mmCIF file of C-alpha atoms in Angstrom:
data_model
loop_
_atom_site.group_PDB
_atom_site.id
_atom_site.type_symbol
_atom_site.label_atom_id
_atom_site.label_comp_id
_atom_site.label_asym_id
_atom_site.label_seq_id
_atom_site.Cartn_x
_atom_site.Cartn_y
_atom_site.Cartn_z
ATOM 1 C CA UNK A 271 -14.516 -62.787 61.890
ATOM 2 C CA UNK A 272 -13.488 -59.999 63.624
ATOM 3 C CA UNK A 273 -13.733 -62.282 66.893
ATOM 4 C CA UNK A 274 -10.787 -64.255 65.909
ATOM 5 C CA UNK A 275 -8.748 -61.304 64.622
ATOM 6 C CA UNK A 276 -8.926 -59.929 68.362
ATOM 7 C CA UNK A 277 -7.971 -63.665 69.186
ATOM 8 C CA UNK A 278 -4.848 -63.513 67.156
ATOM 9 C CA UNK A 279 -3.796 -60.106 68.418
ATOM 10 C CA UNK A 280 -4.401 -60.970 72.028
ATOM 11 C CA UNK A 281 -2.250 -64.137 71.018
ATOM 12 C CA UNK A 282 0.420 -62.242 69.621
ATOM 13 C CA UNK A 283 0.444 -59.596 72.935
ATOM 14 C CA UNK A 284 1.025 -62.920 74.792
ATOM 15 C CA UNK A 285 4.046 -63.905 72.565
ATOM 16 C CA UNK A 286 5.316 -60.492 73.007
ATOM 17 C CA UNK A 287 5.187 -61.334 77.005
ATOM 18 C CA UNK A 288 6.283 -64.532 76.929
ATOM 19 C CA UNK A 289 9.593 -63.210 74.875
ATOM 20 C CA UNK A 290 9.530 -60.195 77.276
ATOM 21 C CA UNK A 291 10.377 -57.637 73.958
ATOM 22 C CA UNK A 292 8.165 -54.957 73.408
ATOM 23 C CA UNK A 293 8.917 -54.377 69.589
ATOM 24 C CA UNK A 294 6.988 -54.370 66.514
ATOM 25 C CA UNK A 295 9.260 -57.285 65.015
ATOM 26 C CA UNK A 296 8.292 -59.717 67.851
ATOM 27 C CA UNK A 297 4.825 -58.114 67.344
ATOM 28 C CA UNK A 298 4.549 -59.883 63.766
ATOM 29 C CA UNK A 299 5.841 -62.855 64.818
ATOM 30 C CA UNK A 300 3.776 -63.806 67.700
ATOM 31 C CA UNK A 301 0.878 -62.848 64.903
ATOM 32 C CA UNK A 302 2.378 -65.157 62.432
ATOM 33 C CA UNK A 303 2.304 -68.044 65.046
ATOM 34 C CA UNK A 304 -1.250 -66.899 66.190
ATOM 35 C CA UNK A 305 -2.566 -67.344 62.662
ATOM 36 C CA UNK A 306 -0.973 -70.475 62.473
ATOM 37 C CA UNK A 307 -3.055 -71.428 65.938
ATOM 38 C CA UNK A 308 -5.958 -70.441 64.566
ATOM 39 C CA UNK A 309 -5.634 -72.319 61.415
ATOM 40 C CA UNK A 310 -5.130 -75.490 63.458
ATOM 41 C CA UNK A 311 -8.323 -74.802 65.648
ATOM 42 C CA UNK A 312 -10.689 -73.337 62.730
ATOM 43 C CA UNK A 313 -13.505 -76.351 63.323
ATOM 44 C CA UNK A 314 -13.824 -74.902 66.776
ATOM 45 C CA UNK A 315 -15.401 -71.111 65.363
ATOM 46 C CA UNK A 316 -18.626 -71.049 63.873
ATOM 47 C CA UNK A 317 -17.492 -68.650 61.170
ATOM 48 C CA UNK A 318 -14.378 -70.464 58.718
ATOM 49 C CA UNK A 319 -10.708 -68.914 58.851
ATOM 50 C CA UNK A 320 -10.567 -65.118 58.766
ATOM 51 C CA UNK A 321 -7.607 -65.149 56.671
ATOM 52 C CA UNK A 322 -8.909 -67.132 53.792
ATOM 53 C CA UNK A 323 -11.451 -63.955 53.812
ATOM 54 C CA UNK A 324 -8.714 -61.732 53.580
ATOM 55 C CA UNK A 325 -7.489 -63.432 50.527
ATOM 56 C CA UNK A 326 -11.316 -63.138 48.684
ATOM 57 C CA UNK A 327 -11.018 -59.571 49.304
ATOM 58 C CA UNK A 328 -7.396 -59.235 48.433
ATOM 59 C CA UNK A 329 -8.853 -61.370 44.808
ATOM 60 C CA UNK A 330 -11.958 -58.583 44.649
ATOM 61 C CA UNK A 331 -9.213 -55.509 44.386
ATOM 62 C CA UNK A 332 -7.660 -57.471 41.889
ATOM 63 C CA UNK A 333 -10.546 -58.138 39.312
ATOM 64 C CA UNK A 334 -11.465 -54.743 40.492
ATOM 65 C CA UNK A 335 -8.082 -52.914 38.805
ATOM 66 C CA UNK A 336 -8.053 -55.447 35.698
ATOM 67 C CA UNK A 337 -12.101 -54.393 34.765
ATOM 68 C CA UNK A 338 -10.824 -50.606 35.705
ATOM 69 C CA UNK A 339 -8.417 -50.694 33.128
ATOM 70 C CA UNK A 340 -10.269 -52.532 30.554
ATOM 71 C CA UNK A 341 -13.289 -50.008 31.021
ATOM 72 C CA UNK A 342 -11.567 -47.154 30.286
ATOM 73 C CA UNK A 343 -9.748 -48.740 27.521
ATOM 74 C CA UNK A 344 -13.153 -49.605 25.907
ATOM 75 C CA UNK A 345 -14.664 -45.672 26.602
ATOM 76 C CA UNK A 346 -11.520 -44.868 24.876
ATOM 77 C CA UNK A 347 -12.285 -46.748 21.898
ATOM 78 C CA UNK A 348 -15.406 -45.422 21.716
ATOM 79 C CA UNK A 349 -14.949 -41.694 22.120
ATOM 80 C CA UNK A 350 -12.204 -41.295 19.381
ATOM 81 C CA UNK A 351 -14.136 -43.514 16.669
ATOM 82 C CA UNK A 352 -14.483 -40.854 14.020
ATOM 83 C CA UNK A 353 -18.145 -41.513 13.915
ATOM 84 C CA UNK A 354 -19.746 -42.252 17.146
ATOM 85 C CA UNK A 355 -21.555 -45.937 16.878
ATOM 86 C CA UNK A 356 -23.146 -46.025 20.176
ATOM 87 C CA UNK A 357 -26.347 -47.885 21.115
ATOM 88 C CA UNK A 358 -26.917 -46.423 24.463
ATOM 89 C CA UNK A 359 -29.663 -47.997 26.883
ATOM 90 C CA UNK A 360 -30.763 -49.074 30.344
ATOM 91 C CA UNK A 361 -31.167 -52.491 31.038
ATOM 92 C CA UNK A 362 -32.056 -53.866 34.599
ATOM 93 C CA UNK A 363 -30.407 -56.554 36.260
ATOM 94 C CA UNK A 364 -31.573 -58.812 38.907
ATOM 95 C CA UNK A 365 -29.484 -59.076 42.133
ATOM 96 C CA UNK A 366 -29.253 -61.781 44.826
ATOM 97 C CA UNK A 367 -27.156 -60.046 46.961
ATOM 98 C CA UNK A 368 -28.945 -58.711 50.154
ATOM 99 C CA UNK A 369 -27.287 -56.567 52.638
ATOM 100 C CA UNK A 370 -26.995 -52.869 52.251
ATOM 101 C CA UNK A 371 -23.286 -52.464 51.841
ATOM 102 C CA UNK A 372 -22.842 -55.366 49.625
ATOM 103 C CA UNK A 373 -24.972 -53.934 47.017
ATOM 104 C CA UNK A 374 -23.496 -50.451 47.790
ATOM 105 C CA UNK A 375 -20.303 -52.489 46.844
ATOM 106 C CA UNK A 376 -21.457 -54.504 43.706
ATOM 107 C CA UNK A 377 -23.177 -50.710 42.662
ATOM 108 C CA UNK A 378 -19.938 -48.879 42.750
ATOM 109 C CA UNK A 379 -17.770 -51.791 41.370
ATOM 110 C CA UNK A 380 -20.732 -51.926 38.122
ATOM 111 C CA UNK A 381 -20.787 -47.936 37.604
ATOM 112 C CA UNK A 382 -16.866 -47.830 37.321
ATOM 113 C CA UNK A 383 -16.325 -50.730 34.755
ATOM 114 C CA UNK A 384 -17.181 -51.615 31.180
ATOM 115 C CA UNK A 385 -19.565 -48.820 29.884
ATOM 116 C CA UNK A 386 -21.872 -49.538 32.232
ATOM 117 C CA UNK A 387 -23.380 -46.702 35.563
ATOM 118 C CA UNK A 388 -26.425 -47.391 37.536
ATOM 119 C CA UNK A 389 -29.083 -45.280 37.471
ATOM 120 C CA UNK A 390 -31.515 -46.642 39.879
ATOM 121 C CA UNK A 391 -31.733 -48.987 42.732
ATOM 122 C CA UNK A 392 -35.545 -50.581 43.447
ATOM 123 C CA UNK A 393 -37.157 -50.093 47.019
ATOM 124 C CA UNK A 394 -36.571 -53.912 47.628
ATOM 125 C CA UNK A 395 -32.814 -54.472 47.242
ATOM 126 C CA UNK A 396 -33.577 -56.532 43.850
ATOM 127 C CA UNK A 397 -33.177 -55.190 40.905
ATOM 128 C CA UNK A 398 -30.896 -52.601 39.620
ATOM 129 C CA UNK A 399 -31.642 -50.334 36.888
ATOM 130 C CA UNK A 400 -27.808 -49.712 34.649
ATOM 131 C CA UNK A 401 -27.077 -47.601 32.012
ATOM 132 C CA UNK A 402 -24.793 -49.094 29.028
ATOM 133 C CA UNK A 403 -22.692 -47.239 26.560
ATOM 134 C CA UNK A 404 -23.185 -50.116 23.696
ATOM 135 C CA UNK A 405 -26.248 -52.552 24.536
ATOM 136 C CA UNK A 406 -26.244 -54.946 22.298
ATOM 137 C CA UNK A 407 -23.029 -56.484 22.392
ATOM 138 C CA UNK A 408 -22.402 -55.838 26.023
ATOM 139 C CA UNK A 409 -25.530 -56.940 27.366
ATOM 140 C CA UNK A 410 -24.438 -60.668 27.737
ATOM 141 C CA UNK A 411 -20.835 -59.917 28.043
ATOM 142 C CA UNK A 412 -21.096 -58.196 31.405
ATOM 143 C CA UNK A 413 -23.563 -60.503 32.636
ATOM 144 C CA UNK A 414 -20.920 -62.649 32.885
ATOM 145 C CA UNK A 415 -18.708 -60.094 34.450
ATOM 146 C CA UNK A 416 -21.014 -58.736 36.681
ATOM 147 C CA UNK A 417 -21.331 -62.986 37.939
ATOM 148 C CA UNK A 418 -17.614 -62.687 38.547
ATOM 149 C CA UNK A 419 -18.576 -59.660 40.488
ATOM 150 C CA UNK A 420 -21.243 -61.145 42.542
ATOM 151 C CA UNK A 421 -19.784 -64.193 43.431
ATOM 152 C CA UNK A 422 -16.683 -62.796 44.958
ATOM 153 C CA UNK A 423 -18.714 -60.362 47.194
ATOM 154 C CA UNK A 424 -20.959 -63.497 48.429
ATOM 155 C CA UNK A 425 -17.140 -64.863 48.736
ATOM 156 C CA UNK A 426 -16.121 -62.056 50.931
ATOM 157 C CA UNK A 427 -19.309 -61.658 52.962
ATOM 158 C CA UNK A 428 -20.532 -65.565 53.590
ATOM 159 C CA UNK B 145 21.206 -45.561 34.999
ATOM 160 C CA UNK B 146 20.460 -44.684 38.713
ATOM 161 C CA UNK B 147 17.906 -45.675 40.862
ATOM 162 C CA UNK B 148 16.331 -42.278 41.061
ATOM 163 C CA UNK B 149 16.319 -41.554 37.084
ATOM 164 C CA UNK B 150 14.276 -44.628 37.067
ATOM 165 C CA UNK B 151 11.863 -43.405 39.800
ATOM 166 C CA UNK B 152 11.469 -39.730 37.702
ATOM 167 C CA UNK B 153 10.897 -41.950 34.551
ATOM 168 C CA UNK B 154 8.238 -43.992 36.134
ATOM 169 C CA UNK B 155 6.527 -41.353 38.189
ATOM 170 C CA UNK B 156 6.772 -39.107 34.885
ATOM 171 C CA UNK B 157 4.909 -42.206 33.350
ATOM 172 C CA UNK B 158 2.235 -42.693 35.789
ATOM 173 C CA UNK B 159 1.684 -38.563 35.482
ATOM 174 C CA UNK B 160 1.891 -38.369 31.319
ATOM 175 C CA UNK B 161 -0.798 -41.304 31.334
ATOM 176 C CA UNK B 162 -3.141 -39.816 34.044
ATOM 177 C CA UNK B 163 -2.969 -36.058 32.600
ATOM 178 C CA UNK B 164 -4.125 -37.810 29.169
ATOM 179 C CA UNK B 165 -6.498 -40.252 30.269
ATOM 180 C CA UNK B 166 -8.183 -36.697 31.844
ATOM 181 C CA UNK B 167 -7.449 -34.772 28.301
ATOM 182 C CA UNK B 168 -9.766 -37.806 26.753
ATOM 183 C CA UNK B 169 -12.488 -37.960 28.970
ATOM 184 C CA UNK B 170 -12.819 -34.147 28.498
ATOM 185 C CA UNK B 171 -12.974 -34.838 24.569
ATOM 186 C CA UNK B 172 -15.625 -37.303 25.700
ATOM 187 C CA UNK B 173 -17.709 -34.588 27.221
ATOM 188 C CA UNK B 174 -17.608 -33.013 24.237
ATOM 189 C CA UNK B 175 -18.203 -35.219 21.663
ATOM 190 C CA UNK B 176 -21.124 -37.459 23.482
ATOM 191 C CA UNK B 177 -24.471 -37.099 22.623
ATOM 192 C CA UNK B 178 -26.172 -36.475 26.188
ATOM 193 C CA UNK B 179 -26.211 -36.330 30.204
ATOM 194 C CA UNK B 180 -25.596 -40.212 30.885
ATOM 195 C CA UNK B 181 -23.325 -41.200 28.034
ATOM 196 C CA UNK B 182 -21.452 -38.196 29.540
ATOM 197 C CA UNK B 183 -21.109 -39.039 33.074
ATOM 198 C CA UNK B 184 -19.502 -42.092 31.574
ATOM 199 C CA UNK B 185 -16.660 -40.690 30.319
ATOM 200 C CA UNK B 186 -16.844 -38.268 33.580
ATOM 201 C CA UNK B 187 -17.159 -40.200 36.473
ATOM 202 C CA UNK B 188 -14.792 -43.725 35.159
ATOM 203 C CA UNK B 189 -11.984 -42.121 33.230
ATOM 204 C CA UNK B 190 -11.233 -39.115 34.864
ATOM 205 C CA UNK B 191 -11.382 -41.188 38.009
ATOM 206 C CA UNK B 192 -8.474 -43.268 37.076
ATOM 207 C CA UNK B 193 -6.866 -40.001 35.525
ATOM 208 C CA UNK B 194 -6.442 -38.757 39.309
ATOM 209 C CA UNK B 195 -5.717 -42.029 40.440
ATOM 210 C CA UNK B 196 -2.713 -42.178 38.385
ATOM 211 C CA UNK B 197 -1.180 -38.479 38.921
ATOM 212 C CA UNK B 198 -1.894 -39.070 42.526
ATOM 213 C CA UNK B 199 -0.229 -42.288 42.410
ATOM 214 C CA UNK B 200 2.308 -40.932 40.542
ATOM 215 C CA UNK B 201 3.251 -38.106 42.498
ATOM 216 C CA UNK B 202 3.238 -40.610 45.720
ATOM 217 C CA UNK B 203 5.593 -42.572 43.749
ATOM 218 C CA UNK B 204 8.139 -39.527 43.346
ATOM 219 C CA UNK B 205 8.113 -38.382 46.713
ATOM 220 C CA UNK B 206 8.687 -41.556 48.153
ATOM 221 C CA UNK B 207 11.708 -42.442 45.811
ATOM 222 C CA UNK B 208 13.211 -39.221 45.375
ATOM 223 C CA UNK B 209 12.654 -37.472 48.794
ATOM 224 C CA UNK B 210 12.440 -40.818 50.962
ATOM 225 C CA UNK B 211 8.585 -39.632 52.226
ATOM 226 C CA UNK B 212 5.638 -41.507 52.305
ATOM 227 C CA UNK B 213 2.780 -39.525 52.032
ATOM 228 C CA UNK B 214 -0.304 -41.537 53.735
ATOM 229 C CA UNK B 215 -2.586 -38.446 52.274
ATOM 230 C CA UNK B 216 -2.309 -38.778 48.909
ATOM 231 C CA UNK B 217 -3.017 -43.071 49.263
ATOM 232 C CA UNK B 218 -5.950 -41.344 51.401
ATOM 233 C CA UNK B 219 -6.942 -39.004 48.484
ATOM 234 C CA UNK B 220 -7.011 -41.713 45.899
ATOM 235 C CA UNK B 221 -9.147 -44.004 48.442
ATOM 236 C CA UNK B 222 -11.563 -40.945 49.148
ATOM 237 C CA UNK B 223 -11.798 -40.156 45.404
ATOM 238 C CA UNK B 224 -12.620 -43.560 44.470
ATOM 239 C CA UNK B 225 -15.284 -43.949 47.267
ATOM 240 C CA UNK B 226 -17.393 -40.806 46.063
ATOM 241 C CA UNK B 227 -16.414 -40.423 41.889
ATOM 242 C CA UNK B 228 -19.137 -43.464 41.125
ATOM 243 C CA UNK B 229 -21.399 -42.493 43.551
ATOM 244 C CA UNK B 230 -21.597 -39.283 42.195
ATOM 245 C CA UNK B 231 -22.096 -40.094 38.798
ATOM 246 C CA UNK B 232 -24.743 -42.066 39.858
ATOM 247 C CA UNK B 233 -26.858 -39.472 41.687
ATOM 248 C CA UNK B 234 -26.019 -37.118 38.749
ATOM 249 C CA UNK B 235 -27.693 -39.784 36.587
ATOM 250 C CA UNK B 236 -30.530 -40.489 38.639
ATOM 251 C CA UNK B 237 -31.471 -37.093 39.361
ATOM 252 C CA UNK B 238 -31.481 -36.099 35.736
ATOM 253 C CA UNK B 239 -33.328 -39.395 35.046
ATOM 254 C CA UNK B 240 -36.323 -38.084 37.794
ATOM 255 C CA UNK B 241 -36.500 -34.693 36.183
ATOM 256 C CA UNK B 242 -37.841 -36.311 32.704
ATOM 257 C CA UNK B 243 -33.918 -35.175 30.960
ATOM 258 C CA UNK B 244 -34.831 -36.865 27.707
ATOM 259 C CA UNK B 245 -31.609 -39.676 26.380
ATOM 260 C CA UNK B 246 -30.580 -39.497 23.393
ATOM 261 C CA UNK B 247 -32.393 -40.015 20.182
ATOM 262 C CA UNK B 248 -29.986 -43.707 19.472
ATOM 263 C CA UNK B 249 -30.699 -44.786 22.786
ATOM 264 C CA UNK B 250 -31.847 -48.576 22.062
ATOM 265 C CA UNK B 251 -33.245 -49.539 25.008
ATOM 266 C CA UNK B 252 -35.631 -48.461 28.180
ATOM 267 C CA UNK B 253 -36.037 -50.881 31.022
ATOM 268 C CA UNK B 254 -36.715 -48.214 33.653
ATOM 269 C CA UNK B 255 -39.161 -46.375 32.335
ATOM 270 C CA UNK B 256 -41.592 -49.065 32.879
ATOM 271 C CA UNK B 257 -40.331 -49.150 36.453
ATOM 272 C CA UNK B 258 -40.777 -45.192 36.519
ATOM 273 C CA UNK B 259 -44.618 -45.613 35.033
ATOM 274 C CA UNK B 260 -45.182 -48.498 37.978
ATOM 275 C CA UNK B 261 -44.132 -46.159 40.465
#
């Protein structure tokens, strides 16, 4: 990936020479056509179009801010009840994902959304060990959310 | 109205919202019953609580004064890197030294992990 950004930057310099301005305006242009390049050659990289990565993790900020908002909502809601109806627990949850930072990632993204923090991560990478605000209801619900999760990290990182 | 009324509205907006999103997660504090339902409310909601004055003040500068400040968008990046991970070694740590949860708690998956270990 980061092979054919060089490639589209080197690509762009060589726009930039070929138009003999040194600006940042040409700069984005020759990019623009680079990209465009790149797109045409993509079955000639081992590794599919950069940009279409770029979009994943552009989709991953997204989700990311909509399950922010709806977390804190939901704490909200709970913390100004009257009479607190919590059914705290820990609950583990098996992970496919298997590089370092991507679980760092999926950890992070888990402990700031719905009610939900991790407490522990096992030795092996596979299962994590969360901590939910309201178990029983939530337990399937984020499952579901947490997929969402999941799947658009394998998106960014395949 | 003028452009920059509308930026002091908004920015006011963005800072009225984050100071009370913080005001409620201290209430949380309070009123929860122990160390992990607290970090809850402490590490998500007063997270977004600075993330919206910061943004907010970012906001203001930049409409009002014509100044982008690339430190407070660096702030609110650093601050959301290290809130969850802090809550979580606040958690985990409190989880190792045998803090008990709370009496409602429902559920125990890592105990059985803890015991294995």
């Amino acid at each position: 990936m980061s092979y054919q950004i060089i490639l589209n930057m080197i690509l762009a310099l060589t726009w930039m020479f070929l138009t003999t301005s040194a600006t940042g305006s040409s700069f984005v242009i020759g990019y623009l056509l680079g990209a465009i390049i790149l797109y045409l050659f993509r079955r000639f990289f081992d590794t599919p179009f950069y940009l279409r990565k770029v979009v994943s993790v552009v989709k991953l900020l997204l989700i990311f801010i909509r399950e922010l908002l709806i977390a804190n909502l939901d704490v909200f809601k709970a913390i100004l009840r009257p009479k607190l109806e919590l059914k705290p627990g820990i609950f583990s949850y098996e992970t496919t994902l298997k590089k370092d930072w991507q679980i760092t990632l999926l950890a992070n993204m888990i402990t700031l959304t719905p009610g939900t923090l991790v407490m522990e991560i096992s030795p092996d990478n596979q299962t994590l060990y969360i901590h939910a605000l309201n178990i029983g209801e939530i337990d399937e619900m984020t499952a579901g959310i947490r997929d969402s999760f999941e799947r658009v990290i394998k998106e960014v990182s395949e | 109205m003028n452009a920059e009324l509308i930026s002091e509205w908004i920015a006011a907006g963005f800072i009225l919202s984050g100071t009370s999103l913080t005001l409620l997660s201290a209430i949380g504090l309070i009123r929860l019953p122990d160390v992990y339902t607290r970090s809850h409310a402490a590490s998500k909601s007063t997270t977004l609580g600075v993330l919206f004055i910061l943004l907010g003040a970012f906001l203001f500068f930049w409409i009002n004064e014509g100044y982008v400040s690339i430190r407070l968008l660096l702030g609110i990046f650093f601050v959301f890197l290290t809130a969850p991970v802090a809550g979580h070694i606040i958690c985990r740590a409190a989880y190792r030294s045998n803090v008990k949860l709370a009496d409602r708690t429902v559920h125990d998956d890592l105990k059985k992990y803890m015991k294995a270990d």
